[in-house]
Amino acid sequence: MSNLRFSAVEAAISRDKRPAVITAGEKASSYFGKNVFTVKKMKDYLPKNVFAKLTSVIEAGEAIDFDLAEHISQAMKSWAISNGVSHYTHWFQPLTGATAEKHDAFFEPGGDGVAIEKFTADALVQQEPDASSFPNGGIRNTFEARGYTGWDPSSPAFIYETGGSKTLCIPTVFLSYTGEALDYKAPLLKTLNALDKAAVDVAQYFDKGVEKVFASLGIEQEYFLVDLALFNGRPDLQLTGRTLFGHMSAKGQQLEDHYFGAIPERVLAFMVDLEQEALKLGIPLKTRHNEVAPSQFECAPMFEEINLAIDHNQLLMNLMEQVALRHDFKVLLHEKPYADINGSGKHNNWSLITNTGINLLSPGKTPKNNLMFLTFFVNVIRAVYEHSDLLRASIATASNDHRLGANEAPPAIISIFLGSQLNAVLDEVETARVAKKVKADSQLWHGIPKIPTLQLDNTDRNRTSPFAFTGNKFEFRAVGSSSNSASPMTVLNAIVAEQLVKFKVEVDKQIKKGTKKDLAILNVVRKYIKESKAIRFEGNGYSKEWEEEAAKRGLSNIKTTPKALDVYVSEKTEKMFESLGIMTKREGEARHEILLENYFKKIQIEARVIGEIVNSSLVPAAITYQNELIENVKGLKELGVKASAFKSQSELLERIGEHINVIIEEAEAMRQERKKANVLEDVREKAIAYDENVKPYFDKIRYHLNKLEQIVDDRKWPLPKLRELLFVR
């Protein structure tokens, strides 16, 4: 095994630094969206009257009828085949967290030995993958396998190239035969409809020209890179995505010299390659840089409509894996692949934009525009306050639990950071006196501060806040790097939609009683500011003092996933989802079960990997070294050397023996706890048993292995301290 280590190191060191492939004189704008079937490309393949009808349908937000779908399918096929595509697939996002696809050929044999390329509206609009083989929470049994993927026209089809083959990918939702959502996209689309309607109703208090509101999203993606040979030398990395054992390098991130540092040449070649492939797929990557931890990096796109942004992020993660292999790298998207250094997140920057081009979370230059900003701003705060536990559940996973609150990432306590400027504004609005009889808008705002135009750098940043306002958007920083952003964004859209509906009911009630509209709006806004004050926090979210303060404020601090997920099946959550038409009670319960299963299965895999490595590799290596020490002591005795001369060796023998015994005992005890947990039928009980009874053994075993590692010569270890090698640029 030591030979494997040295071979991996040699391979990593001797890698050729592949230069970035940049076509001379070719601007990114010339190939952006090259592999995407955009509306502009449809125009080239559709008759004028059909394209005009399509444009009208898109602008009105109407459903595409079958005849129009038939025209689009033929245009899509012609475009794809002209670009060398041989197969098509419905590309969907099941509750595995990854994407899924089943490829079908355009080719179909005809009569008399004639073959044709065929793709109809039926094939475009609907397919039938097996619904029982994906996570479904009991909605589908093995003997009830039928499920449907349905075309999502709001996200354009694209060509994905891998292994020399090109495939036309059609974004779709995934539903069971009985209509329940089995994916992340279907509920997301429903929340967008609900949010659009609720936000338009409120926005029309201020501007009757607002006919549509869409959520925009920019996703910052953090990740680690490791040389492929070093990755292949670590079964724990291969099977779990993180190092279950290892020793901290003497130099990690303590000098703070990696963040925004010069990008290593080999890594930059990967980044340029990734960017070019992403741009061809219409993913507007804009930013790249070194992150805080050694071997950690980040890429970030421009803002897009939220459904498209999430599709692009899922596609980007697939693309990162593919491109990394071309450069002999492995991308690690686990939230905490290495202990003792920063983990990775996926910061979700969310805002609301009207069809008139107004960002509803950006202060205006007039009192009325500022009142519109305050209305949406405060309603978001109130929504997060009312459903903070649900937001926490939306980012809860086994891997993200390692990161949340670990002195690097937002804590498990959901709070909102606004910055001193906006905090002062809300405090003043809350306490200012407003005349009951208002004759003019200017009187309404007497004594209330004018909100200045907030540039992006006027609002301070708080890296410890899970949900922060950053100028003209909210940044949900607690989302994990490997997660599908559809989960937290579905929740955020839903809770804001519900809150806006409630807000309108309260305002209309006051207007009906004779209160002037603007004053009614301000009255409710001030009420919400006061009621949701507990969720606002400007200090250090990592501190012990904040935990104590949060408890006094009544804020939850749910540190582990199994208990965090309970809110999905609470009466409050189920009522909200059902009232907005997003998820039925059955769908919510199924999703809860799926997430719990995913949690304990991941812990189960980690526990099994620990047991296998301990018993098959690490303990035998320690015993081998122990035997060498025994031979050494024997030889010295035979030579007549005084016992004091080999006192250290004798003590080492005892210490090694003690650690070996503890490791073997703890590994066996962990196995027994795993067996107990496995026979539990209740999914929640099983998840909690893994969390509370199996996971604690990880740290016990790791502690004694680290002690052994300090004793045993590193060359004797089959799984050495590879982390030190990963830090070498």
Steps between C-alpha positions, in 0.01 A plus 500: 500500500790737565598448137153627404562814698834575340365417154212744555735774620734443206209515255369822656838670493581398143172616347536713189357846550246505222475846350162665484349452155398843375428559135697804389280801439179319595290696748287320757198685368546328163437152639278578801188281477637315196355170625165639618176498301407859576191689385723681251603165347138386491431797275741358240326160502131594535258650247434871568139450605594215736783703655264795549256270682783361716615852593144594596462188715832563678420865573154411633636211706252260342532127446636377167234302312568172321513648147756758606699230684509297178653791309754555781594131511579502126702819532684361801581177315627685192720727709637210706577276201668788319732522800592130490256376766389136479294457821259695718406471866263643755736659755348509849588544867373211715525507877843335492647851480665421165363526147361208300465417132404213269624535141292410193622515141339719238558206269202274429485221240228533238359260245702343218827552681460879511601689815386843613580749776180551698407726790137595561310723740412188701870428556568865585215551743499175699706188578451211745799418724463247783364688801557221754879490453549859611445628856125540542425469872252216448296680234600236242547126561708271279181363346380858441788620292346750262616861518514790259751762399334810359665770289580831671487757213630775730848340504657463154619169356875464461762273345729319745816345365692226679706203387483621140120473497254789484158479666206739482391559861145618568439634855193338656305449820459147641161387631350174618216332310265634767626856455731552800831683449803270517756767422630842604380695196122448516452655848742780408294593193183502710659736754606733220140522382378562854769761565431675169127536575550611861777748414308652207196554722712694751715682240184640340442707813786709364509440123207371296742427217647203687353188343766246588761449772771238471762388748861535391787293634878507489672189639859516624644146476791401725699181442830322565738349245722198571732317265329192360780265609485625858121469496526139379731424792229591750205257520331731752505787251376272223210353698393788722633818340705590808807384690390294799858478627802723472740733672485878473781654299736727691404771250134529421309824462633673811713749305193604300712506186287284272183712475507703177861395449661435163320207335737205441574449131360147484183605680459803274515274193211299649304818577540640148392168350199488734400857419512442125286187524257675736464804275418277202214361711376849582627493861620859553807432717651833597730451799779260602739514795687316774285443809609503866620140540798356312388327178158669528358718223181676392316584180194720469262592215298809424146516640227314310134413538494256789381186320765543231766588758437174687499293180830665408652427840403132479647489151811683618568240771483224237726701272755560778537126553547437129750782438698421815571148376649646181751677722564198727312667784210385712246762608387468862158656559460361853433777750790391723745273314784571745486561875653811657473721192208682343226309325303600192166669455275607216396857574157574352449868415125557461297799391165600342479675162190643330415489130562878504863440597475603866688309768249491786784458750681815387409832668362771271552874481149610604301441820249282310774285348662469839168388645482232229853389589415495872187299430681215325811526716308472827271227368803285419633557851162411648480184283843382616403573861178300469663202327863503617482131597379410151788694342736309729344172388539596134882496529525203739714209378749260654788676326385856576474418870883485507517859379217694665629693797851356473675838540495554126143483379164638609372334816197277531319795659317682222535878534503798262780754460395838359794728577498797735353739242184301428463392860491867597241568229271222623538614861406855400203387290380290792509787750421804281170679546267510203194723486174308491357734239725524199441758229819449299776243459754746639306517828497124522878499502544782750754383755583184310848484344546498128673175409813576300574313180698201621801422290625142527782610729288720728366202689765324708542123473472248782653161415346349813142576396299228326264752336638844423383804305778610266386818328217394268458132578498248783786252518411160646849390601413179682425290189744209461737474203367161384131589540240564236406865557142423402435372853581821692367722221169313494466572871609863471263569210214331682539677833531840331195429282295402805617808688409736213154345482453563873634852464249588229212364708603721795550811286172455313320459829628839618422666166146362518464670839591836343875523561699658215684236298856619571430540869341153514810356336730684742293391801537133408871542412567657841311219670713240317823683587413478867376139493802362311772692682635189670629355170728802433857460625809701413769332710722193491283198418778262607515621860371317804337826607283495187379147578392621842345819361317308225348268759370803693347632178324171441702407191566132431846346490443162336848358447430167331306403193252236631340744742524795263298311239201455734364840401419364152216300653382762748142620471620855430719396205247261351229764519721756325604269215143379444350851510742614227448185292867400525496163677231278645535352846590167340776658291640678807505181704666310215767768465562490876550124485734524201719760671520292819593190300769691317641617832534165673622325185787747470595451865467126452741504205751709697478262797558198277796665329656584836456142619645350182805728491571456870482121488661436163770767488569726795506256790708241306748777411529599867549137604773460235682798646445361850663172392798688363541671836480161675779367280701812574460460877582127478820573306613762748437261790697224329791742460491560875400867468360651820119519520520878546641526146181364342255645751339719228440200274337309785273793582407534131402133494262553790351818356448344158335198659265717702391701196458186286278342765281809532467536121397136455252521788349827378473375141316190617274705729422728205413196287260374768331841523467502124332158510257625765415805293449297182216292647299809595202537270415863570710715266530788744603273787761339277643838395518617862660170606774549240544860605509443875634143535718428195657833411667559841728202434652681203673751725607240757663279237656796322651628827685175570606462137652847512687401816630192321599710203714718725681187617531292187746588227295658218657271243332201663149636449306371201281812516747778580453868566409579144342826603843657532563412137169652389619838621790508254414726206 
